[in-house]
Amino acid sequence: MKRTLGVCYYPEHWPEETWAEDARRMAELGLTWVRIGEFSWSRLEPEPGRLDWDWLDRAIETLGAAGLKVVLGTPTATPPRWMLDRHPDMLAVDAEGRPRGFGSRRHYCFSHDGYREESVRIATLMAERYGRNAHLGAWQTDNEYGCHDTVISYSAAALPAFRDWLAQHYQSVEALNRAWGNVFWSMEYRSFDEIGLPNLTVTEPNPAHAMDFRRFSSDQVLRFNAAQVAAIRRHSDRPISHNYMGKVTDFDHFALGAQMEIATWDSYPLGFLQDRVGADAERKRLYARQGDPDFQAFHHDLYRAVGQGRWWVMEQQPGPVNWAPVNTIPLPGMVRLWTWEAFAHGAEAVCYFRWRQAPFAQEQMHTGLLRPDSNEAPGFAEAAAVAAELAEAPEVDAGKASVALIFDYEASWSWAVQPQGEGCDYLLLVFDIYRALRRHGLSIDILTPTARDFEGYRLVLAPGLEMPGEGLAEAVAASGAVACFGPRTGSKTRDFSIPVPLPPALPGLDVTVARVETMGREFAVAAEGGGALVNWREELETSEPVVMSDAEGRPLLVRNDRLHYLGGWPDDALADRIAVLLATAAGLPAEPLPEGLRIRDCGGCRFVFNHAATPVTWRGETLPPAGISMGFSS
Ligand code: GAL
C-alpha cells in the first residue's frame, strides 16, 4: 500500500490570492491530500437558505489543479449563529442543566431532530455539488464527535427520545422497573413518561438508569452520523470517514466506524501526555517533548480496528499546540517519528494540522507547517523529509500481530458509571496492559468485543470487561491461545446488577471474586516477587493453581491450563512481570526494551523508534533521540 501525506487547510481564512501559491507549495512538499470545509458553514450559507458555493468551487478547483486530492468535511460541528434563531432549543445541555453557549463549536445536541435535518440538508447540498467532482478524494462527516464533552446532553430534546428508546428496549415499564431494581429507594415508575434524565438527582442516580442513558447517547451519535452518511451516499461514491479523538470513549466507535469506509484520528502527542495519558510527574518530565511512547500507538491500533483495516491520521501535531496545561515544543525529529510510527501501524495517510498558523481567534497559538507570515515552521522540513523517504520506501502493510487485546466501549461506560473509587478508568487499565506488552517488544492488534475468531493469535488479553458478550470466553478458550481475563470480568449483568453465580464465571476456571477493594495508587498492595496492585483489587476464591500472589500470600493471578484470571490492576512493575509470564507461556519472545525504545513489526518490516530524549543503544545499534530504524525485510 502506497503511504501518503496531507494537510488540513482553511481557504476561508486566507485571501483568495494566496490559494494558488499555497496549493503549489503543498504539492511541492509532496502532499497528496488537503482536508477542507469542516468549519465553513457561516461562509457556505451566510443567511438561512442563501448558499454561496462560488468560493468553495474555486478553492477546490485551485487545490485540484495543483494535483491535490480534497477531503471535504461537512460543516456540522459549527452551526452558524442564525441556526439558533431557527432552533433555539438545539443547544446541548450539561449535567447541571445549563445550555452550552454559542461562540466556539460543537454546541448542538445530537437528539435535536431539527438540527439533524439541517445537517442532512447541508450534507445533501454539498454531496449534490461535489459528490462527483474529479478532485474529491474522500469525505469527512462533522468533526471529532465527542470533543469538548459533547456526547452526553441533558436537553429537552433528549428526554422524549430517551423515553422512546427505553420503551423500545423494555416494552413494559414493569420490565424496566425489574431490570433496574427500582424497588430500591421507591424509584418505581408507572409509565415511561415518568422517567427523567439521570442528572440533577440528589445523590447518585440508579447506575442502571445512567448506563442506559450512556447507551442511548451513543446511539444518538450513530443516528446523527448515519443520516449524513446516507445523504452523501445518494450523490457520491467516494469513501467516507470521520476523525476520532484520543481517549474519547463516549460513543461506540466500532459501531460508528462500521457505517463508513475509513476511520481517522487526530494525534496530538504532547498535548495528550499532559492532559489525558494518566502519566505521573516523572513520565511527563521524561517525555515532555516526545509524547508518551505508547499512547499514539495504542490509538493507531484501536482505530485500525474501528476502520476495519482502513485508517488515517487526519490531524498530526506539527509543533506546539495551544490547549494543554503546558504546550512544549517537540524535540527535533519527533514530527517525522510520529508520522512514520503511524505508517508502521498501517496508516494509509498522515495529514498535518494545519497548513498555516492562524493569527486570529481561538487557535492563534497553535502551530502549523507554516508560520503566520508564511515562512516555514520547523515541522515543514520534517514533513518534507518523510515525503522524500516515502518516495524511496518499499510498500508495507499492517500485517497481523500475535497478540490480541480486546477493547470494549460499553466497558468504559460501565466503569465510569460505577468506578467504585478514584483512578478506576477502564481505558487507562487497558492502556497499562498495552504499555507493558510494548515495553517487551510485542506488536498488538486491538479487537472488538464481538470478535469470535482468534485464529492466529498466540496471546489474547481481555482486561476489565464487565459485561463480556455471550460466547467470548468460549471462543478464546477454543482458539488455543494463552488468554488472560480480569479484573472485573463479568462483574455486571447487562442490567447493571451483580450476577449470581458470582463473577467471573469463566468456563473451565474455578475462581470466584469474593470481595473487592479500591485503593487508588496511594494504598498499593505489594505483590510477592515485585510490583503491586493499585486502584482495584479482588479477593479470589479458587482451587486452581496460583501463579502469582500478593505479599500476604493471597492469589492475584490464577490459571487453568492456558486460561488466566487477573484479580486486580497491576502497576508497571507487576504488569511487566505478567506480560513476560503470559508471553513466555504463549511462546512469544518478550525482551525488556531500553527506556523509550519501541518496536513495531508489520507485514515484512520491523520499525524501531527511539522516543527517549537521549541516544539509546539496542542490539549494537545506537539511535539518536527521535531516531528511527527501518529494517525492511523485502
Ligand atoms: C482538534 C480539532 C481541530 C483543532 C485541533 C487543535 O481536536 O479537530 O479542529 O481544534 O484539535 O489541536
XYZ file of C-alpha atoms and ligand atoms in Angstrom:
646
model
C 0.000 0.000 0.000
C 1.354 3.400 -1.027
C 1.509 5.715 2.021
C 0.609 9.374 1.526
C 0.719 12.722 3.326
C -1.720 15.590 3.557
C -2.675 18.734 5.416
C -5.697 20.494 6.903
C -6.410 23.784 5.195
C -8.942 26.571 5.650
C -9.172 28.576 2.421
C -11.851 30.749 4.052
C -9.180 32.006 6.495
C -6.934 33.444 3.798
C -7.169 35.935 0.917
C -8.082 34.164 -2.281
C -4.918 35.495 -3.969
C -2.848 33.206 -1.708
C -4.654 29.946 -2.510
C -2.785 29.075 -5.679
C 0.583 29.677 -4.058
C -0.442 27.642 -1.024
C -1.588 24.801 -3.280
C 1.651 24.913 -5.237
C 3.719 24.733 -2.054
C 1.625 21.826 -0.716
C 2.163 19.843 -3.886
C 5.844 20.703 -3.942
C 6.144 19.476 -0.351
C 4.906 16.105 -1.570
C 1.413 16.224 -0.089
C -1.402 14.244 -1.677
C -4.416 15.270 0.457
C -5.907 18.518 1.607
C -8.828 18.451 4.033
C -11.090 21.490 3.879
C -14.544 22.710 4.707
C -15.314 21.259 8.118
C -15.897 24.576 9.894
C -17.077 26.687 6.964
C -20.872 26.754 7.353
C -21.163 30.515 8.003
C -19.397 31.111 4.663
C -21.306 28.436 2.746
C -24.669 29.675 3.962
C -24.304 33.211 5.314
C -28.079 33.535 5.707
C -30.551 30.689 6.070
C -31.217 29.357 2.589
C -28.760 31.697 0.820
C -25.969 29.398 -0.331
C -22.623 30.670 -1.541
C -20.722 27.879 -3.234
C -18.612 30.002 -5.542
C -15.650 30.398 -3.224
C -15.585 26.674 -2.407
C -15.864 25.806 -6.120
C -12.806 27.947 -6.777
C -10.892 26.618 -3.759
C -11.446 23.010 -4.813
C -10.520 23.848 -8.385
C -7.323 25.636 -7.290
C -6.228 22.809 -4.990
C -7.140 20.168 -7.550
C -5.344 21.979 -10.342
C -2.155 21.764 -8.265
C -2.567 17.982 -8.197
C -4.032 17.670 -4.695
C -6.962 15.476 -3.690
C -9.587 17.037 -1.482
C -11.094 15.542 1.671
C -14.290 17.527 2.137
C -15.717 17.902 5.622
C -19.381 18.526 6.303
C -19.505 21.689 8.438
C -21.928 20.423 11.052
C -19.605 20.780 14.086
C -20.052 24.552 13.744
C -23.682 25.544 13.205
C -23.742 29.289 12.461
C -25.355 31.812 14.771
C -28.550 32.082 12.720
C -29.196 28.385 13.322
C -30.015 29.223 16.929
C -32.764 31.581 15.829
C -34.277 28.782 13.815
C -33.818 26.179 16.555
C -33.455 27.911 19.922
C -33.656 24.536 21.727
C -30.893 22.828 19.693
C -28.123 23.500 22.219
C -26.594 20.651 24.170
C -27.288 20.847 27.918
C -24.709 19.938 30.557
C -25.232 17.824 33.683
C -26.050 20.946 35.701
C -28.890 21.692 33.287
C -27.141 24.653 31.622
C -27.367 25.049 27.843
C -23.954 25.252 26.208
C -23.482 28.667 24.648
C -22.723 29.866 21.139
C -19.234 31.259 20.481
C -16.985 28.248 19.941
C -18.107 24.943 18.390
C -19.964 21.643 18.939
C -22.862 23.391 20.663
C -25.582 21.160 19.213
C -27.461 18.320 20.868
C -27.406 15.007 18.984
C -31.032 14.388 19.930
C -32.402 17.520 18.282
C -34.415 16.391 15.260
C -34.487 19.851 13.691
C -30.713 20.168 13.806
C -30.247 16.660 12.462
C -32.424 17.637 9.500
C -30.346 20.782 8.976
C -27.187 18.682 8.993
C -28.678 16.305 6.434
C -29.740 19.309 4.328
C -26.248 20.822 4.188
C -24.597 17.416 3.657
C -27.022 16.733 0.782
C -26.324 20.088 -0.854
C -22.584 19.524 -0.594
C -22.809 15.990 -1.924
C -25.006 17.084 -4.851
C -22.493 19.752 -5.764
C -19.173 17.977 -5.152
C -20.017 14.271 -4.908
C -18.610 13.503 -8.348
C -16.021 16.274 -8.552
C -12.812 14.875 -10.050
C -10.737 16.487 -7.289
C -12.748 14.971 -4.457
C -10.923 12.044 -2.861
C -12.941 11.430 0.295
C -15.496 12.828 2.722
C -15.345 13.576 6.408
C -18.539 13.793 8.444
C -18.649 16.581 11.030
C -15.512 16.939 13.193
C -14.484 14.967 16.268
C -17.769 13.723 17.696
C -17.443 13.908 21.452
C -14.818 16.677 21.541
C -15.348 19.102 24.440
C -17.505 16.539 26.238
C -20.444 16.827 23.861
C -21.937 13.342 23.517
C -23.999 13.369 26.684
C -26.642 16.074 26.669
C -29.473 16.521 29.171
C -31.638 18.571 26.842
C -35.376 18.861 26.426
C -34.909 17.071 23.087
C -33.069 14.178 24.722
C -35.851 13.472 27.218
C -38.637 12.175 24.908
C -36.044 10.441 22.733
C -34.659 8.621 25.771
C -38.126 7.574 26.922
C -38.846 6.248 23.470
C -35.526 4.382 23.450
C -36.368 2.815 26.825
C -39.865 1.843 25.699
C -38.430 0.085 22.678
C -35.864 -1.747 24.768
C -38.027 -2.801 27.696
C -41.500 -2.901 26.106
C -43.163 -2.523 29.501
C -42.385 -0.249 32.398
C -42.696 -3.223 34.773
C -39.843 -4.895 32.902
C -37.783 -1.723 33.239
C -38.517 -1.447 36.974
C -37.428 -5.058 37.453
C -34.303 -4.683 35.321
C -33.144 -1.513 37.049
C -34.091 -2.664 40.555
C -36.300 0.357 41.080
C -37.859 -1.103 44.229
C -34.684 0.220 45.867
C -35.449 3.713 47.304
C -39.033 3.610 45.914
C -37.906 4.604 42.425
C -40.617 2.604 40.619
C -42.297 4.235 37.621
C -45.863 3.797 36.442
C -45.169 4.711 32.835
C -42.235 5.560 30.585
C -43.410 9.188 30.629
C -42.456 9.439 34.295
C -38.788 8.668 33.642
C -36.357 11.576 33.699
C -32.770 12.010 32.622
C -30.182 10.854 35.168
C -28.904 14.313 36.130
C -29.736 16.720 38.944
C -30.672 13.872 41.299
C -29.986 14.495 44.982
C -27.350 11.806 45.225
C -26.166 9.416 42.520
C -28.811 8.147 40.100
C -29.509 4.432 39.720
C -26.474 3.090 37.819
C -28.754 1.073 35.528
C -30.509 4.328 34.593
C -27.154 6.063 33.996
C -25.850 3.110 31.957
C -28.898 3.083 29.699
C -28.557 6.830 29.215
C -24.974 6.245 28.067
C -26.119 3.550 25.617
C -28.858 5.851 24.364
C -26.419 8.794 23.990
C -24.077 6.634 21.925
C -26.993 5.546 19.731
C -27.897 9.207 19.136
C -24.396 9.828 17.716
C -24.776 6.766 15.473
C -28.123 8.011 14.250
C -26.830 11.521 13.563
C -23.864 10.212 11.587
C -25.877 7.587 9.705
C -28.212 10.303 8.416
C -25.297 12.287 6.965
C -23.685 9.184 5.519
C -26.927 8.221 3.765
C -27.279 11.757 2.365
C -23.725 11.724 0.991
C -24.023 8.242 -0.481
C -27.028 9.232 -2.558
C -24.759 11.523 -4.595
C -21.225 10.266 -4.181
C -19.254 7.059 -4.361
C -16.153 8.437 -2.609
C -15.096 6.903 0.707
C -16.488 8.499 3.860
C -14.532 8.997 7.070
C -14.783 10.610 10.474
C -11.917 11.965 12.588
C -11.947 10.414 16.085
C -10.021 11.567 19.131
C -7.556 10.369 21.740
C -9.151 8.848 24.859
C -12.706 9.667 23.952
C -14.982 6.690 24.546
C -18.414 8.259 24.975
C -19.875 6.548 21.913
C -19.317 3.164 20.337
C -16.616 3.895 17.782
C -16.751 0.347 16.397
C -20.431 0.757 15.539
C -19.874 4.223 14.064
C -16.841 3.013 12.132
C -18.938 0.264 10.552
C -21.044 2.973 8.832
C -18.073 4.297 6.840
C -15.082 3.174 4.803
C -12.229 4.878 6.677
C -11.507 5.690 10.326
C -9.232 8.643 11.000
C -7.986 10.139 14.248
C -6.343 13.298 15.470
C -2.977 12.773 17.105
C -1.535 15.416 19.441
C 1.159 13.530 21.396
C 2.490 16.427 23.500
C -0.949 17.720 24.482
C -2.148 14.198 25.300
C 0.846 13.488 27.574
C -0.094 16.491 29.662
C -3.836 16.088 29.847
C -5.099 12.514 29.311
C -2.493 9.769 29.368
C -2.573 9.327 33.149
C 1.205 9.866 33.292
C 2.888 10.638 36.603
C 5.257 13.605 37.010
C 8.319 11.551 36.103
C 6.812 10.256 32.832
C 5.717 13.787 31.953
C 9.243 15.004 32.559
C 10.889 12.228 30.524
C 8.578 12.616 27.539
C 7.609 16.322 27.632
C 8.915 16.911 24.106
C 8.216 13.480 22.604
C 4.836 12.454 23.969
C 4.046 9.177 25.690
C 5.824 6.369 23.812
C 2.703 4.182 23.689
C -0.346 6.446 23.600
C -0.259 7.171 19.871
C 0.499 3.536 19.062
C -2.471 2.440 21.186
C -4.833 4.668 19.224
C -3.306 3.657 15.899
C -4.083 0.037 16.770
C -7.530 0.947 18.092
C -8.530 2.933 15.019
C -7.157 0.279 12.693
C -9.853 -1.919 14.262
C -12.501 0.843 14.091
C -11.758 1.308 10.381
C -11.720 -2.456 9.805
C -8.213 -2.076 8.456
C -8.534 1.294 6.690
C -7.382 4.213 8.798
C -5.515 7.539 8.661
C -4.183 10.184 10.969
C -6.271 13.183 9.888
C -4.617 15.717 12.188
C -0.979 15.276 13.180
C 0.552 17.730 15.641
C 3.301 19.633 13.776
C 4.679 21.722 16.696
C 3.348 23.160 19.964
C -0.434 23.238 20.419
C -2.465 25.734 22.436
C -4.841 23.682 24.581
C -2.848 21.568 27.065
C -1.841 22.694 30.579
C 1.663 23.302 29.204
C 2.461 23.439 25.483
C 6.004 22.294 24.773
C 7.978 22.306 21.530
C 8.695 18.814 20.169
C 12.274 17.553 20.014
C 13.730 17.904 16.544
C 12.728 14.791 14.607
C 9.553 13.979 16.524
C 7.164 15.124 13.792
C 8.935 12.750 11.442
C 8.889 9.982 14.050
C 5.149 10.397 14.758
C 4.448 10.240 11.036
C 6.468 7.091 10.462
C 5.028 5.473 13.556
C 1.547 5.874 12.105
C 2.677 4.248 8.858
C 4.289 1.419 10.831
C 0.873 0.739 12.376
C -0.766 0.664 8.966
C -1.988 4.233 8.365
C -2.818 4.908 4.734
C -2.225 8.642 5.135
C -0.994 11.161 7.673
C -2.256 14.753 7.411
C -0.797 17.606 9.417
C -2.917 20.082 11.337
C -2.659 22.705 9.959
C -1.112 24.330 6.871
C -0.593 27.854 8.232
C -0.900 29.092 11.820
C -3.927 31.388 12.057
C -3.069 34.760 13.622
C -6.650 35.242 14.847
C -9.236 33.579 17.102
C -9.016 30.633 19.486
C -6.103 28.721 17.943
C -3.723 31.594 17.164
C -1.107 29.990 19.468
C -1.366 26.616 17.653
C 1.462 25.995 15.193
C 1.095 24.861 11.607
C 3.530 23.779 8.913
C 3.837 27.482 8.058
C 4.154 30.420 10.413
C 1.545 33.195 10.205
C 3.996 35.062 7.947
C 4.005 32.068 5.535
C 7.613 31.159 6.247
C 8.256 27.515 7.015
C 7.813 26.444 10.647
C 10.175 23.650 11.805
C 7.544 20.940 11.229
C 7.612 21.712 7.495
C 11.119 20.315 6.970
C 10.216 17.147 8.859
C 7.158 16.603 6.669
C 9.403 17.159 3.654
C 11.858 14.564 4.998
C 9.081 11.977 5.307
C 7.820 12.786 1.814
C 11.307 12.154 0.424
C 11.670 8.916 2.408
C 8.270 7.667 1.286
C 9.290 8.033 -2.318
C 12.109 5.527 -1.685
C 10.462 3.201 0.834
C 9.065 -0.163 -0.209
C 5.383 -0.712 0.397
C 4.489 -2.235 3.764
C 1.205 -3.368 5.216
C -0.037 -3.559 8.789
C 0.262 -7.339 8.924
C -1.254 -9.394 11.721
C 0.108 -9.377 15.272
C 0.442 -12.411 17.557
C -1.126 -10.625 20.492
C -4.777 -9.558 20.607
C -6.183 -7.095 23.121
C -9.939 -6.668 23.377
C -11.343 -3.166 23.812
C -14.995 -2.503 24.680
C -16.666 0.926 24.674
C -19.504 -0.368 26.859
C -16.969 -1.374 29.485
C -15.644 2.180 29.558
C -19.200 3.405 30.260
C -19.901 0.864 32.979
C -16.609 1.680 34.721
C -17.456 5.382 34.501
C -20.974 4.846 35.812
C -19.717 2.940 38.846
C -15.958 3.356 39.255
C -16.069 2.354 42.937
C -13.032 4.533 43.641
C -10.574 7.064 42.334
C -8.352 6.137 39.418
C -10.692 3.426 38.112
C -10.720 4.360 34.440
C -11.206 1.454 32.025
C -9.175 2.853 29.126
C -6.224 3.536 31.406
C -6.326 -0.062 32.695
C -6.284 -1.416 29.141
C -3.552 1.067 28.279
C -1.406 -0.039 31.241
C -1.569 -3.633 29.964
C -0.846 -2.494 26.394
C 2.170 -0.464 27.582
C 3.643 -3.438 29.423
C 3.388 -5.611 26.306
C 5.035 -2.877 24.226
C 7.844 -2.434 26.736
C 8.680 -6.030 25.817
C 8.746 -5.519 22.088
C 5.353 -7.006 21.282
C 3.121 -5.763 18.482
C -0.574 -5.836 19.217
C -3.894 -5.972 17.386
C -6.842 -4.419 19.164
C -10.080 -6.346 18.613
C -13.734 -5.522 19.149
C -15.632 -7.280 21.948
C -17.686 -9.007 19.263
C -14.613 -10.782 17.869
C -15.020 -14.550 17.973
C -12.297 -15.585 15.538
C -8.941 -15.687 17.277
C -7.214 -17.756 14.626
C -3.506 -16.959 14.503
C -3.298 -15.193 17.878
C -0.997 -16.755 20.453
C -1.978 -14.463 23.310
C -5.385 -12.860 23.943
C -5.985 -10.331 26.726
C -9.359 -9.018 27.844
C -8.956 -6.738 30.856
C -11.896 -5.059 32.519
C -14.823 -6.474 30.508
C -17.659 -6.077 32.995
C -20.266 -7.361 30.549
C -18.499 -9.714 28.139
C -20.735 -10.833 25.306
C -22.014 -14.356 25.051
C -19.517 -16.865 23.759
C -16.430 -14.664 24.068
C -14.662 -16.690 26.743
C -15.568 -19.932 24.964
C -14.234 -18.660 21.635
C -10.977 -17.519 23.236
C -10.606 -20.866 25.021
C -11.345 -22.791 21.823
C -8.701 -20.852 19.909
C -5.863 -22.483 21.839
C -4.296 -19.107 22.610
C -2.943 -18.267 26.036
C -5.563 -15.935 27.484
C -5.983 -13.594 30.388
C -9.249 -12.113 31.640
C -9.824 -9.783 34.566
C -10.105 -7.748 36.633
C -13.857 -7.079 36.837
C -14.715 -9.671 34.173
C -18.414 -10.442 34.112
C -18.989 -8.396 37.241
C -22.245 -6.882 35.955
C -25.256 -8.201 34.111
C -26.432 -6.137 31.152
C -28.997 -4.651 33.549
C -26.198 -3.463 35.798
C -26.620 -5.896 38.667
C -24.172 -8.275 40.292
C -24.667 -11.696 38.717
C -25.137 -14.909 40.659
C -23.179 -17.159 40.432
C -20.617 -14.517 41.293
C -18.089 -13.398 38.681
C -16.053 -14.033 36.675
C -17.864 -17.325 35.863
C -15.330 -18.279 33.194
C -15.803 -21.717 31.658
C -13.157 -24.155 32.841
C -11.703 -21.893 35.520
C -12.732 -22.328 39.133
C -12.368 -18.832 40.502
C -14.820 -16.591 42.332
C -14.390 -12.927 43.197
C -15.479 -12.882 46.829
C -14.787 -9.229 47.644
C -13.207 -6.178 46.005
C -11.464 -3.079 47.243
C -10.283 0.124 45.621
C -7.257 1.940 46.925
C -6.012 4.445 44.335
C -2.257 4.463 43.904
C -1.762 5.556 47.485
C -2.662 2.288 49.212
C -0.973 -0.052 46.749
C -0.855 -3.732 47.758
C 2.590 -5.241 47.201
C 2.894 -8.372 45.109
C 5.203 -11.194 46.098
C 8.258 -11.016 43.825
C 7.903 -7.338 42.887
C 5.378 -4.743 41.800
C 1.994 -4.045 43.334
C -1.721 -3.861 42.746
C -3.116 -0.339 42.506
C -6.600 1.161 42.099
C -8.520 -2.137 42.137
C -8.001 -5.452 43.952
C -10.107 -8.601 44.171
C -10.100 -11.364 46.747
C -10.188 -14.601 44.825
C -11.524 -17.970 45.961
C -10.040 -20.694 43.811
C -8.989 -24.305 43.621
C -6.800 -23.595 40.585
C -3.006 -23.234 40.566
C -1.992 -19.790 41.839
C 0.563 -18.229 39.514
C 1.188 -15.012 41.443
C 0.228 -13.862 44.935
C 0.343 -10.647 46.851
C 2.868 -10.151 49.660
C 0.410 -11.649 52.130
C 0.052 -14.803 50.091
C -3.395 -14.063 48.634
C -3.832 -15.158 44.996
C -3.694 -12.412 42.372
C -3.166 -14.397 39.172
C -4.603 -17.902 38.788
C -4.833 -20.229 35.851
C -6.135 -23.449 34.484
C -4.080 -24.618 31.552
C -3.880 -21.616 29.172
C -6.691 -19.583 30.716
C -5.644 -16.992 33.335
C -7.596 -14.690 35.611
C -6.037 -11.500 36.987
C -7.638 -10.194 40.184
C -6.542 -6.581 40.133
C -4.911 -3.649 38.388
C -1.140 -4.143 38.159
C 1.305 -1.256 38.470
C 4.030 -1.044 35.819
C 6.452 -3.386 37.596
C 3.800 -6.061 38.098
C 2.384 -5.559 34.605
C 5.901 -6.179 33.246
C 6.121 -9.488 35.126
C 2.673 -10.548 33.950
C 3.463 -9.602 30.332
C 6.630 -11.717 30.398
C 4.863 -14.643 32.059
C 1.983 -14.684 29.573
C 4.155 -14.088 26.508
C 6.517 -16.858 27.554
C 3.588 -19.235 28.090
C 2.426 -18.303 24.584
C 5.883 -18.961 23.115
C 6.435 -15.316 22.209
C 9.757 -13.540 22.760
C 9.424 -10.869 25.446
C 12.620 -8.944 25.898
C 12.610 -5.825 28.077
C 13.479 -2.854 25.852
C 15.566 0.130 26.928
C 13.556 3.115 28.226
C 11.863 4.915 25.344
C 12.633 2.324 22.666
C 9.640 0.733 20.938
C 9.311 -1.834 18.182
C 6.576 -2.282 15.655
C 6.537 -5.382 13.469
C 4.256 -5.145 10.485
C 3.945 -7.091 7.260
C 7.530 -7.809 6.267
C 9.105 -4.954 8.164
C 10.406 -4.073 11.616
C 10.468 -0.454 12.774
C 12.405 0.622 15.860
C 11.620 4.053 17.319
C 13.538 5.952 19.962
C 11.107 8.045 21.996
C 13.741 8.905 24.606
C 15.375 12.332 24.803
C 18.804 10.658 24.853
C 20.539 8.230 22.452
C 19.615 4.576 23.040
C 21.702 1.565 22.097
C 19.987 -1.719 21.410
C 21.451 -4.822 19.762
C 24.560 -2.901 18.764
C 22.727 -0.080 17.029
C 22.552 3.409 18.557
C 19.517 5.508 17.775
C 19.643 9.253 18.462
C 16.674 10.945 20.147
C 13.701 10.675 17.757
C 15.727 8.180 15.738
C 14.067 5.521 13.593
C 15.468 2.277 12.275
C 13.534 0.665 9.457
C 14.517 -2.919 8.790
C 12.718 -3.689 5.591
C 12.979 -7.380 5.022
C 11.826 -7.256 1.417
C -8.616 19.064 17.092
C -9.670 19.673 16.177
C -9.090 20.773 15.306
C -8.224 21.680 16.116
C -7.151 20.889 16.799
C -6.186 21.736 17.596
O -9.192 18.483 18.212
O -10.250 18.706 15.344
O -10.127 21.483 14.691
O -9.025 22.337 17.056
O -7.750 19.977 17.667
O -5.201 20.942 18.206
